[in-house]
Short mmCIF file of C-alpha atoms in Angstrom, two decimals:
data_model
loop_
_atom_site.label_atom_id
_atom_site.label_comp_id
_atom_site.label_asym_id
_atom_site.label_seq_id
_atom_site.Cartn_x
_atom_site.Cartn_y
_atom_site.Cartn_z
CA UNK A 1 26.00 -103.38 2.70
CA UNK A 2 24.58 -102.94 -0.79
CA UNK A 3 26.81 -102.54 -3.83
CA UNK A 4 24.64 -102.25 -6.91
CA UNK A 5 25.35 -101.73 -10.58
CA UNK A 6 23.82 -99.37 -13.10
CA UNK A 7 21.63 -100.90 -15.80
CA UNK A 8 22.94 -100.02 -19.27
CA UNK A 9 21.78 -101.87 -22.38
CA UNK A 10 20.34 -104.66 -20.27
CA UNK A 11 23.58 -105.28 -18.36
CA UNK A 12 24.68 -104.47 -14.83
CA UNK A 13 27.57 -101.97 -14.96
CA UNK A 14 29.57 -101.22 -11.83
CA UNK A 15 31.56 -98.25 -13.09
CA UNK A 16 35.14 -97.38 -12.22
CA UNK A 17 34.34 -95.52 -8.97
CA UNK A 18 31.60 -95.45 -6.35
CA UNK A 19 30.10 -93.06 -3.81
CA UNK A 20 28.72 -93.80 -0.36
CA UNK A 21 25.07 -93.70 0.66
CA UNK A 22 24.22 -93.21 4.35
CA UNK A 23 21.21 -93.89 6.56
CA UNK A 24 19.88 -90.52 7.79
CA UNK A 25 18.45 -92.17 10.93
CA UNK A 26 21.75 -93.60 12.14
CA UNK A 27 24.52 -92.13 9.98
CA UNK A 28 25.60 -95.66 9.08
CA UNK A 29 26.81 -96.66 5.63
CA UNK A 30 23.96 -98.29 3.68
CA UNK A 31 25.76 -99.05 0.45
CA UNK A 32 27.76 -97.78 -2.49
CA UNK A 33 26.50 -96.69 -5.89
CA UNK A 34 28.45 -96.35 -9.14
CA UNK A 35 29.78 -92.86 -9.76
CA UNK A 36 29.11 -92.44 -13.46
CA UNK A 37 31.18 -90.47 -15.91
CA UNK A 38 29.96 -88.77 -19.07
CA UNK A 39 31.27 -91.81 -20.95
CA UNK A 40 28.90 -94.00 -18.90
CA UNK A 41 26.04 -91.63 -19.69
CA UNK A 42 26.92 -91.67 -23.38
CA UNK A 43 26.81 -95.46 -23.40
CA UNK A 44 23.40 -95.43 -21.73
CA UNK A 45 22.03 -92.86 -24.17
CA UNK A 46 23.50 -94.76 -27.12
CA UNK A 47 21.83 -97.95 -25.90
CA UNK A 48 18.50 -96.17 -25.52
CA UNK A 49 18.84 -94.56 -28.94
CA UNK A 50 19.64 -97.91 -30.57
CA UNK A 51 16.69 -99.59 -28.84
CA UNK A 52 14.22 -96.85 -29.75
CA UNK A 53 13.25 -97.76 -33.34
CA UNK A 54 12.23 -101.33 -32.50
CA UNK A 55 10.48 -100.31 -29.27
CA UNK A 56 8.53 -97.50 -30.95
CA UNK A 57 7.59 -99.83 -33.84
CA UNK A 58 6.08 -102.52 -31.60
CA UNK A 59 2.35 -103.02 -32.06
CA UNK A 60 0.68 -100.82 -29.48
CA UNK A 61 -1.04 -103.72 -27.73
CA UNK A 62 2.29 -105.52 -27.33
CA UNK A 63 4.02 -102.47 -25.87
CA UNK A 64 1.04 -101.90 -23.59
CA UNK A 65 1.29 -105.47 -22.31
CA UNK A 66 5.01 -105.09 -21.60
CA UNK A 67 4.31 -101.88 -19.67
CA UNK A 68 1.57 -103.63 -17.69
CA UNK A 69 4.10 -106.34 -16.82
CA UNK A 70 6.22 -103.76 -15.02
CA UNK A 71 3.75 -103.89 -12.13
CA UNK A 72 4.57 -107.55 -11.50
CA UNK A 73 8.28 -106.79 -11.69
CA UNK A 74 7.91 -104.12 -8.99
CA UNK A 75 5.64 -106.31 -6.88
CA UNK A 76 8.07 -109.24 -6.93
CA UNK A 77 10.77 -107.02 -5.46
CA UNK A 78 8.65 -104.64 -3.38
CA UNK A 79 9.74 -105.82 0.08
CA UNK A 80 13.45 -105.56 -0.74
CA UNK A 81 13.07 -102.17 -2.41
CA UNK A 82 10.98 -100.78 0.46
CA UNK A 83 13.62 -101.86 2.96
CA UNK A 84 16.37 -100.20 0.91
CA UNK A 85 14.25 -97.07 0.56
CA UNK A 86 13.84 -96.78 4.32
CA UNK A 87 17.57 -97.27 4.88
CA UNK A 88 18.68 -94.57 2.43
CA UNK A 89 15.84 -92.03 2.70
CA UNK A 90 14.77 -92.47 6.33
CA UNK A 91 11.02 -92.75 5.87
CA UNK A 92 9.34 -95.47 7.94
CA UNK A 93 8.37 -98.80 6.49
CA UNK A 94 4.84 -98.24 7.76
CA UNK A 95 2.27 -95.44 7.60
CA UNK A 96 2.70 -93.30 4.51
CA UNK A 97 6.30 -94.51 4.22
CA UNK A 98 8.20 -96.98 2.07
CA UNK A 99 5.53 -99.66 1.71
CA UNK A 100 3.00 -96.94 0.90
CA UNK A 101 5.39 -95.57 -1.73
CA UNK A 102 5.84 -98.97 -3.37
CA UNK A 103 2.08 -99.42 -3.42
CA UNK A 104 1.70 -96.03 -5.08
CA UNK A 105 4.38 -96.91 -7.63
CA UNK A 106 2.47 -100.04 -8.62
CA UNK A 107 -0.85 -98.18 -8.80
CA UNK A 108 0.59 -95.49 -11.08
CA UNK A 109 2.39 -98.03 -13.26
CA UNK A 110 -0.77 -100.09 -13.69
CA UNK A 111 -3.01 -97.17 -14.55
CA UNK A 112 -0.51 -95.57 -16.92
CA UNK A 113 0.02 -98.85 -18.75
CA UNK A 114 -3.73 -99.06 -19.36
CA UNK A 115 -3.94 -95.71 -21.15
CA UNK A 116 -4.55 -95.53 -24.89
CA UNK A 117 -3.02 -93.37 -27.63
CA UNK A 118 -5.84 -93.23 -30.16
CA UNK A 119 -5.73 -91.48 -33.52
CA UNK A 120 -7.94 -88.38 -33.30
CA UNK A 121 -9.99 -87.53 -36.39
CA UNK A 122 -10.16 -83.75 -36.76
CA UNK A 123 -12.09 -83.72 -40.03
CA UNK A 124 -13.70 -86.35 -42.24
CA UNK A 125 -15.88 -84.98 -45.04
CA UNK A 126 -15.93 -84.42 -48.78
CA UNK A 127 -13.06 -81.95 -48.40
CA UNK A 128 -10.81 -84.65 -46.99
CA UNK A 129 -9.78 -86.36 -43.77
CA UNK A 130 -7.44 -84.90 -41.15
CA UNK A 131 -5.97 -87.13 -38.45
CA UNK A 132 -3.92 -86.28 -35.37
CA UNK A 133 -1.33 -88.93 -34.52
CA UNK A 134 0.83 -89.04 -31.41
CA UNK A 135 4.31 -90.38 -31.99
CA UNK A 136 7.18 -91.15 -29.62
CA UNK A 137 9.88 -88.51 -29.16
CA UNK A 138 12.96 -90.75 -28.83
CA UNK A 139 15.18 -90.96 -25.76
CA UNK A 140 13.67 -89.44 -22.60
CA UNK A 141 16.03 -88.36 -19.84
CA UNK A 142 14.67 -88.51 -16.29
CA UNK A 143 16.20 -86.74 -13.29
CA UNK A 144 14.54 -87.60 -9.98
CA UNK A 145 14.71 -86.23 -6.40
CA UNK A 146 15.33 -87.87 -3.04
CA UNK A 147 11.96 -87.42 -1.34
CA UNK A 148 9.87 -90.05 -3.21
CA UNK A 149 12.60 -91.67 -5.31
CA UNK A 150 10.78 -94.85 -6.36
CA UNK A 151 7.33 -93.41 -7.00
CA UNK A 152 8.63 -90.40 -8.93
CA UNK A 153 10.84 -92.69 -11.00
CA UNK A 154 7.69 -94.57 -11.99
CA UNK A 155 5.93 -91.28 -12.76
CA UNK A 156 8.73 -90.49 -15.21
CA UNK A 157 9.49 -93.90 -16.67
CA UNK A 158 6.17 -95.60 -17.35
CA UNK A 159 4.43 -92.88 -19.41
CA UNK A 160 7.60 -92.42 -21.45
CA UNK A 161 7.76 -96.15 -22.20
CA UNK A 162 4.01 -96.44 -22.81
CA UNK A 163 4.27 -93.71 -25.47
CA UNK A 164 7.06 -95.60 -27.25
CA UNK A 165 10.11 -93.78 -25.93
CA UNK A 166 13.21 -95.27 -24.35
CA UNK A 167 14.57 -93.94 -21.05
CA UNK A 168 17.76 -93.02 -19.23
CA UNK A 169 17.16 -92.10 -15.60
CA UNK A 170 19.47 -90.45 -13.07
CA UNK A 171 18.32 -90.58 -9.42
CA UNK A 172 19.40 -88.26 -6.63
CA UNK A 173 22.79 -89.13 -5.12
CA UNK A 174 21.08 -89.19 -1.70
CA UNK A 175 18.76 -92.07 -2.70
CA UNK A 176 20.20 -93.98 -5.68
CA UNK A 177 19.99 -97.53 -4.34
CA UNK A 178 16.22 -98.09 -4.41
CA UNK A 179 16.10 -96.66 -7.94
CA UNK A 180 18.88 -98.99 -9.07
CA UNK A 181 16.87 -101.90 -7.69
CA UNK A 182 13.52 -100.95 -9.21
CA UNK A 183 15.05 -100.17 -12.62
CA UNK A 184 16.98 -103.45 -12.67
CA UNK A 185 13.77 -105.34 -11.89
CA UNK A 186 11.78 -103.59 -14.61
CA UNK A 187 14.53 -103.59 -17.23
CA UNK A 188 14.83 -107.37 -16.94
CA UNK A 189 11.32 -107.64 -18.43
CA UNK A 190 12.04 -105.28 -21.35
CA UNK A 191 14.22 -105.42 -24.47
CA UNK A 192 17.82 -104.41 -23.79
CA UNK A 193 18.42 -100.67 -23.89
CA UNK A 194 14.80 -99.63 -23.47
CA UNK A 195 15.32 -98.67 -19.80
CA UNK A 196 18.70 -97.58 -18.40
CA UNK A 197 19.89 -96.00 -15.16
CA UNK A 198 23.07 -94.08 -14.33
CA UNK A 199 23.99 -92.88 -10.83
CA UNK A 200 26.36 -90.10 -9.89
CA UNK A 201 27.15 -87.67 -7.10
CA UNK A 202 28.41 -85.31 -9.84
CA UNK A 203 31.95 -85.14 -8.41
CA UNK A 204 33.52 -86.82 -11.45
CA UNK A 205 31.27 -85.26 -14.10
CA UNK A 206 28.04 -83.29 -13.87
CA UNK A 207 25.78 -85.98 -15.27
CA UNK A 208 22.57 -84.00 -14.78
CA UNK A 209 23.90 -81.09 -16.82
CA UNK A 210 25.24 -83.48 -19.45
CA UNK A 211 21.78 -85.05 -19.77
CA UNK A 212 19.94 -81.77 -20.19
CA UNK A 213 22.31 -80.69 -22.98
CA UNK A 214 22.79 -84.12 -24.61
CA UNK A 215 22.01 -83.98 -28.35
CA UNK A 216 20.54 -87.50 -28.38
CA UNK A 217 18.07 -86.95 -25.56
CA UNK A 218 14.82 -85.59 -26.96
CA UNK A 219 13.01 -84.79 -23.70
CA UNK A 220 13.90 -84.17 -20.08
CA UNK A 221 11.53 -84.88 -17.20
CA UNK A 222 12.79 -83.26 -14.03
CA UNK A 223 11.37 -83.12 -10.51
CA UNK A 224 13.19 -80.92 -8.04
CA UNK A 225 13.85 -77.34 -6.98
CA UNK A 226 12.87 -74.25 -8.95
CA UNK A 227 16.48 -73.11 -9.20
CA UNK A 228 17.70 -76.40 -10.65
CA UNK A 229 14.68 -76.58 -12.95
CA UNK A 230 15.60 -73.19 -14.40
CA UNK A 231 19.14 -74.44 -15.05
CA UNK A 232 17.77 -77.56 -16.75
CA UNK A 233 15.57 -75.38 -18.95
CA UNK A 234 18.49 -73.16 -19.98
CA UNK A 235 20.73 -76.13 -20.67
CA UNK A 236 18.05 -77.82 -22.79
CA UNK A 237 17.43 -74.75 -24.95
CA UNK A 238 20.21 -75.31 -27.48
CA UNK A 239 18.80 -78.70 -28.49
CA UNK A 240 15.11 -77.64 -28.21
CA UNK A 241 14.37 -80.49 -25.83
CA UNK A 242 10.82 -81.12 -24.78
CA UNK A 243 10.47 -80.52 -21.05
CA UNK A 244 8.27 -81.49 -18.16
CA UNK A 245 9.37 -79.72 -14.98
CA UNK A 246 7.65 -80.36 -11.64
CA UNK A 247 9.32 -77.91 -9.30
CA UNK A 248 9.01 -76.55 -5.79
CA UNK A 249 5.87 -75.43 -4.03
CA UNK A 250 4.89 -73.22 -1.13
CA UNK A 251 1.32 -74.45 -0.86
CA UNK A 252 -1.16 -72.53 1.24
CA UNK A 253 -4.14 -73.96 3.08
CA UNK A 254 -6.97 -71.59 4.08
CA UNK A 255 -9.30 -72.61 6.92
CA UNK A 256 -12.66 -70.81 7.06
CA UNK A 257 -14.44 -70.12 10.36
CA UNK A 258 -17.21 -72.71 9.83
CA UNK A 259 -14.77 -75.62 10.25
CA UNK A 260 -14.67 -77.90 13.28
CA UNK A 261 -11.02 -77.86 14.48
CA UNK A 262 -11.23 -81.36 15.96
CA UNK A 263 -12.66 -82.80 12.74
CA UNK A 264 -10.00 -81.37 10.45
CA UNK A 265 -6.88 -81.61 12.64
CA UNK A 266 -5.73 -85.02 11.38
CA UNK A 267 -6.19 -84.11 7.71
CA UNK A 268 -4.46 -80.77 8.23
CA UNK A 269 -1.55 -82.53 9.90
CA UNK A 270 -0.99 -85.03 7.11
CA UNK A 271 -1.56 -82.39 4.48
CA UNK A 272 1.48 -80.64 5.91
CA UNK A 273 3.62 -83.46 7.27
CA UNK A 274 3.29 -86.39 4.88
CA UNK A 275 6.84 -87.68 4.33
CA UNK A 276 7.93 -85.37 7.16
CA UNK A 277 6.94 -82.34 5.09
CA UNK A 278 9.40 -83.37 2.39
CA UNK A 279 6.84 -83.31 -0.41
CA UNK A 280 6.47 -80.66 -3.12
CA UNK A 281 2.68 -80.60 -2.77
CA UNK A 282 2.60 -80.64 1.03
CA UNK A 283 0.97 -77.72 2.79
CA UNK A 284 3.73 -75.25 3.66
CA UNK A 285 1.60 -72.35 5.01
CA UNK A 286 -1.64 -72.61 6.99
CA UNK A 287 -3.98 -69.58 7.12
CA UNK A 288 -6.68 -69.93 9.81
CA UNK A 289 -9.55 -67.54 10.48
CA UNK A 290 -9.22 -65.68 13.76
CA UNK A 291 -12.48 -67.12 15.11
CA UNK A 292 -11.03 -70.64 15.28
CA UNK A 293 -7.28 -69.96 15.07
CA UNK A 294 -6.46 -70.91 18.66
CA UNK A 295 -8.70 -73.99 18.59
CA UNK A 296 -7.08 -75.24 15.37
CA UNK A 297 -3.63 -74.69 16.89
CA UNK A 298 -4.62 -76.66 19.99
CA UNK A 299 -6.08 -79.51 17.93
CA UNK A 300 -2.99 -79.71 15.72
CA UNK A 301 -0.65 -79.77 18.70
CA UNK A 302 -2.68 -82.52 20.34
CA UNK A 303 -2.67 -84.66 17.21
CA UNK A 304 1.04 -84.04 16.53
CA UNK A 305 1.93 -85.26 20.01
CA UNK A 306 0.38 -88.64 19.13
CA UNK A 307 2.60 -89.22 16.06
CA UNK A 308 5.67 -91.34 16.75
CA UNK A 309 8.92 -90.24 15.13
CA UNK A 310 11.88 -92.63 15.03
CA UNK A 311 14.08 -94.98 13.04
CA UNK A 312 12.13 -96.08 9.99
CA UNK A 313 12.98 -99.74 10.57
CA UNK A 314 11.00 -99.61 13.82
CA UNK A 315 7.54 -100.85 12.84
CA UNK A 316 5.99 -98.40 15.30
CA UNK A 317 7.52 -95.30 13.66
CA UNK A 318 5.22 -93.11 11.61
CA UNK A 319 7.71 -90.35 10.76
CA UNK A 320 11.47 -90.56 10.31
CA UNK A 321 14.41 -88.16 10.18
CA UNK A 322 15.00 -85.38 7.70
CA UNK A 323 16.45 -87.21 4.71
CA UNK A 324 19.86 -85.52 4.50
CA UNK A 325 22.10 -82.97 6.18
CA UNK A 326 21.59 -80.36 3.46
CA UNK A 327 17.84 -80.27 4.06
CA UNK A 328 18.19 -80.58 7.82
CA UNK A 329 20.35 -77.46 7.88
CA UNK A 330 17.83 -75.51 5.80
CA UNK A 331 14.93 -76.46 8.09
CA UNK A 332 17.03 -75.65 11.16
CA UNK A 333 17.90 -72.21 9.83
CA UNK A 334 14.31 -71.30 8.96
CA UNK A 335 12.98 -72.53 12.30
CA UNK A 336 15.72 -70.78 14.29
CA UNK A 337 14.72 -67.50 12.65
CA UNK A 338 11.01 -68.14 13.27
CA UNK A 339 11.55 -68.96 16.95
CA UNK A 340 12.88 -65.44 17.48
CA UNK A 341 9.73 -63.72 16.25
CA UNK A 342 6.84 -66.20 16.52
CA UNK A 343 4.96 -68.22 19.11
CA UNK A 344 6.33 -71.77 19.28
CA UNK A 345 3.44 -74.14 19.85
CA UNK A 346 5.43 -77.34 19.48
CA UNK A 347 9.02 -78.32 18.71
CA UNK A 348 11.29 -75.52 17.60
CA UNK A 349 14.73 -77.05 18.12
CA UNK A 350 16.68 -79.87 16.43
CA UNK A 351 16.84 -83.29 18.02
CA UNK A 352 19.74 -85.76 17.82
CA UNK A 353 21.27 -86.56 14.45
CA UNK A 354 18.97 -85.61 11.57
CA UNK A 355 15.78 -85.89 13.58
CA UNK A 356 13.81 -82.66 13.76
CA UNK A 357 10.61 -82.72 15.85
CA UNK A 358 7.32 -81.61 14.38
CA UNK A 359 7.32 -77.83 14.76
CA UNK A 360 4.26 -75.57 14.79
CA UNK A 361 4.76 -71.80 15.02
CA UNK A 362 2.04 -69.12 15.03
CA UNK A 363 1.94 -65.31 15.10
CA UNK A 364 4.90 -64.79 12.79
CA UNK A 365 5.42 -61.42 11.09
CA UNK A 366 4.26 -61.26 7.48
CA UNK A 367 7.82 -61.18 6.14
CA UNK A 368 9.05 -64.26 8.05
CA UNK A 369 11.24 -66.53 5.88
CA UNK A 370 9.38 -69.60 7.19
CA UNK A 371 6.28 -68.23 5.46
CA UNK A 372 7.90 -67.13 2.21
CA UNK A 373 10.50 -69.85 1.62
CA UNK A 374 9.75 -73.51 1.00
CA UNK A 375 10.90 -75.28 4.17
CA UNK A 376 10.45 -78.83 2.80
CA UNK A 377 10.54 -80.29 6.26
CA UNK A 378 8.65 -80.80 9.54
CA UNK A 379 7.83 -77.17 10.33
CA UNK A 380 4.56 -75.33 9.67
CA UNK A 381 3.74 -71.63 10.13
CA UNK A 382 0.13 -70.96 11.17
CA UNK A 383 -1.07 -67.52 10.12
CA UNK A 384 -4.12 -65.76 11.57
CA UNK A 385 -6.53 -63.91 9.23
CA UNK A 386 -9.84 -62.09 9.57
CA UNK A 387 -10.70 -61.32 5.92
CA UNK A 388 -10.76 -64.21 3.44
CA UNK A 389 -9.89 -61.80 0.63
CA UNK A 390 -6.62 -61.03 2.40
CA UNK A 391 -5.96 -64.76 2.85
CA UNK A 392 -6.47 -65.42 -0.88
CA UNK A 393 -4.20 -62.49 -1.70
CA UNK A 394 -1.50 -63.79 0.66
CA UNK A 395 -1.78 -67.33 -0.71
CA UNK A 396 -1.33 -66.06 -4.27
CA UNK A 397 1.56 -63.74 -3.38
CA UNK A 398 4.05 -66.60 -3.68
CA UNK A 399 6.12 -67.03 -6.84
CA UNK A 400 5.20 -70.71 -6.58
CA UNK A 401 1.91 -72.20 -7.70
CA UNK A 402 1.90 -75.94 -7.21
CA UNK A 403 -1.09 -76.53 -4.93
CA UNK A 404 -3.47 -74.99 -2.43
CA UNK A 405 -6.51 -75.88 -0.37
CA UNK A 406 -9.71 -74.41 1.09
CA UNK A 407 -11.27 -75.87 4.24
CA UNK A 408 -14.99 -75.26 4.85
CA UNK A 409 -18.31 -77.00 5.39
CA UNK A 410 -19.76 -74.87 2.58
CA UNK A 411 -18.51 -76.79 -0.46
CA UNK A 412 -19.81 -74.34 -3.06
CA UNK A 413 -18.15 -71.42 -1.32
CA UNK A 414 -14.94 -73.43 -0.95
CA UNK A 415 -15.02 -74.35 -4.65
CA UNK A 416 -15.42 -70.71 -5.69
CA UNK A 417 -12.44 -69.72 -3.53
CA UNK A 418 -10.33 -72.68 -4.66
CA UNK A 419 -10.76 -71.65 -8.29
CA UNK A 420 -9.21 -68.29 -7.40
CA UNK A 421 -6.00 -69.88 -6.10
CA UNK A 422 -3.11 -69.49 -8.55
CA UNK A 423 -1.97 -73.10 -8.56
CA UNK A 424 -2.04 -76.24 -10.66
CA UNK A 425 -4.05 -78.31 -8.17
CA UNK A 426 -6.54 -77.20 -5.52
CA UNK A 427 -8.14 -79.36 -2.86
CA UNK A 428 -11.22 -78.85 -0.71
CA UNK A 429 -11.05 -80.21 2.85
CA UNK A 430 -7.84 -82.11 2.14
CA UNK A 431 -4.38 -81.29 0.86
CA UNK A 432 -1.77 -83.08 -1.21
CA UNK A 433 -3.67 -86.17 -2.32
CA UNK A 434 -2.73 -87.24 -5.86
CA UNK A 435 -4.50 -89.56 -8.26
CA UNK A 436 -3.08 -91.32 -11.35
CA UNK A 437 -6.09 -90.20 -13.41
CA UNK A 438 -5.72 -86.49 -12.54
CA UNK A 439 -3.06 -84.31 -14.25
CA UNK A 440 -0.56 -82.81 -11.83
CA UNK A 441 1.85 -79.91 -12.23
CA UNK A 442 2.44 -76.31 -11.31
CA UNK A 443 1.72 -72.74 -12.28
CA UNK A 444 4.20 -69.86 -12.16
CA UNK A 445 7.65 -70.96 -10.89
CA UNK A 446 6.38 -74.40 -9.90
CA UNK A 447 7.07 -75.80 -13.34
CA UNK A 448 5.74 -76.41 -16.82
CA UNK A 449 3.80 -79.32 -18.23
CA UNK A 450 1.71 -81.97 -16.51
CA UNK A 451 2.16 -85.52 -15.33
CA UNK A 452 -0.41 -88.33 -14.81
CA UNK A 453 -3.43 -89.39 -16.81
CA UNK A 454 -3.90 -88.79 -20.51
CA UNK A 455 -2.37 -85.31 -20.37
CA UNK A 456 0.78 -86.67 -18.73
CA UNK A 457 1.04 -89.47 -21.27
CA UNK A 458 0.56 -87.08 -24.19
CA UNK A 459 3.48 -84.95 -22.95
CA UNK A 460 5.71 -87.86 -23.91
CA UNK A 461 4.67 -87.60 -27.56
CA UNK A 462 5.06 -85.41 -30.60
CA UNK A 463 1.97 -84.52 -32.59
CA UNK A 464 1.92 -85.35 -36.29
CA UNK A 465 -1.09 -84.23 -38.33
CA UNK A 466 -1.94 -86.25 -41.41
CA UNK A 467 -4.00 -84.65 -44.22
CA UNK A 468 -5.60 -87.16 -46.55
#
């Protein structure tokens, strides 16, 4: 059983109390994490604040090299962290599971470390020179979710550090252990106080709320639900914190009648069910033209039957359980409602423990909750359409706007339709794939700001304009 400490000012801190972390596949105790108090948070923020001036003042090439070294720190501990991640989150070691996540974390860390923060010359003539400089903000607070806890931690931490900020991160209480491990590994390569982690189940003090209102935290990066993101935004208002919020999605995929159902079935499946559907940018609604609706349903069912679901420690498993009881109950409720009014093609009822079989349901009424609410789990509504204009209208009717996709052999037509989707990222003939060079974030209620690439790095800076 794992008992890990927080990292505060370069030291391992156990805290006065702990909380339990369980394996969603078996219900067994995986380990215990420190249950932080506001005093613990204050110490972490104070350490980050004290470390900030020296870290921000480092020559850029030196700070860049230290950030690049984080990849080796992750790599040296990748096997252990992946194993912990599977135990506490449930995702398999193989497939697009824990080892995949650690690989993604290293790829994002490496690319982000390589980015530059050049001075931009806006004017240089006989009237004078105007330069745009990007300067670090200070202490960045990171609050991460339970679905991709290691990779999202890297998405938050590395651009903040690369820009010259220091960091205090709080992981989800469902998956704190892998974050404690990866932060400890990275912090050991950095000056004390530059990177800190506090863990809490918020029963002693509400650490997340304390972070978003903390006067010494200059920016909050939050990934999670729309409702919690709105609370973070309100709490941050009094101190005018900078914010990057990547929130929920209810992504729509639209399949045009020129598609070959057999050719696209595998990509459709993983667009919806990567990480068991527990991904913000997974496909949550699938609109299929009436001409090929039944054939697409048949092809999806056939492919889904070939995907093995089981304990993530089993090397043969490709999908695992729903990650926690809270989410399992939400998926169960939405599916139970859908079963009453739709056509169940596959699944439709909970399995043992927190395992929920892949569920495909067609012919739901337009107002079905499974269509309009983000299920964030292994259930997909398939909606028949005859007019693509109606499909675009339905896709855009959501208050969310994270991602969307168009599926067609006519790429130019698909591109024109994709540009009409009201979302931050659109894909053609795929769904959900992310790239460290491409900015990612949402429209409407799916958040504000962008992560990844230059745009994501720049969000961790303040602009100062120099007139000479």
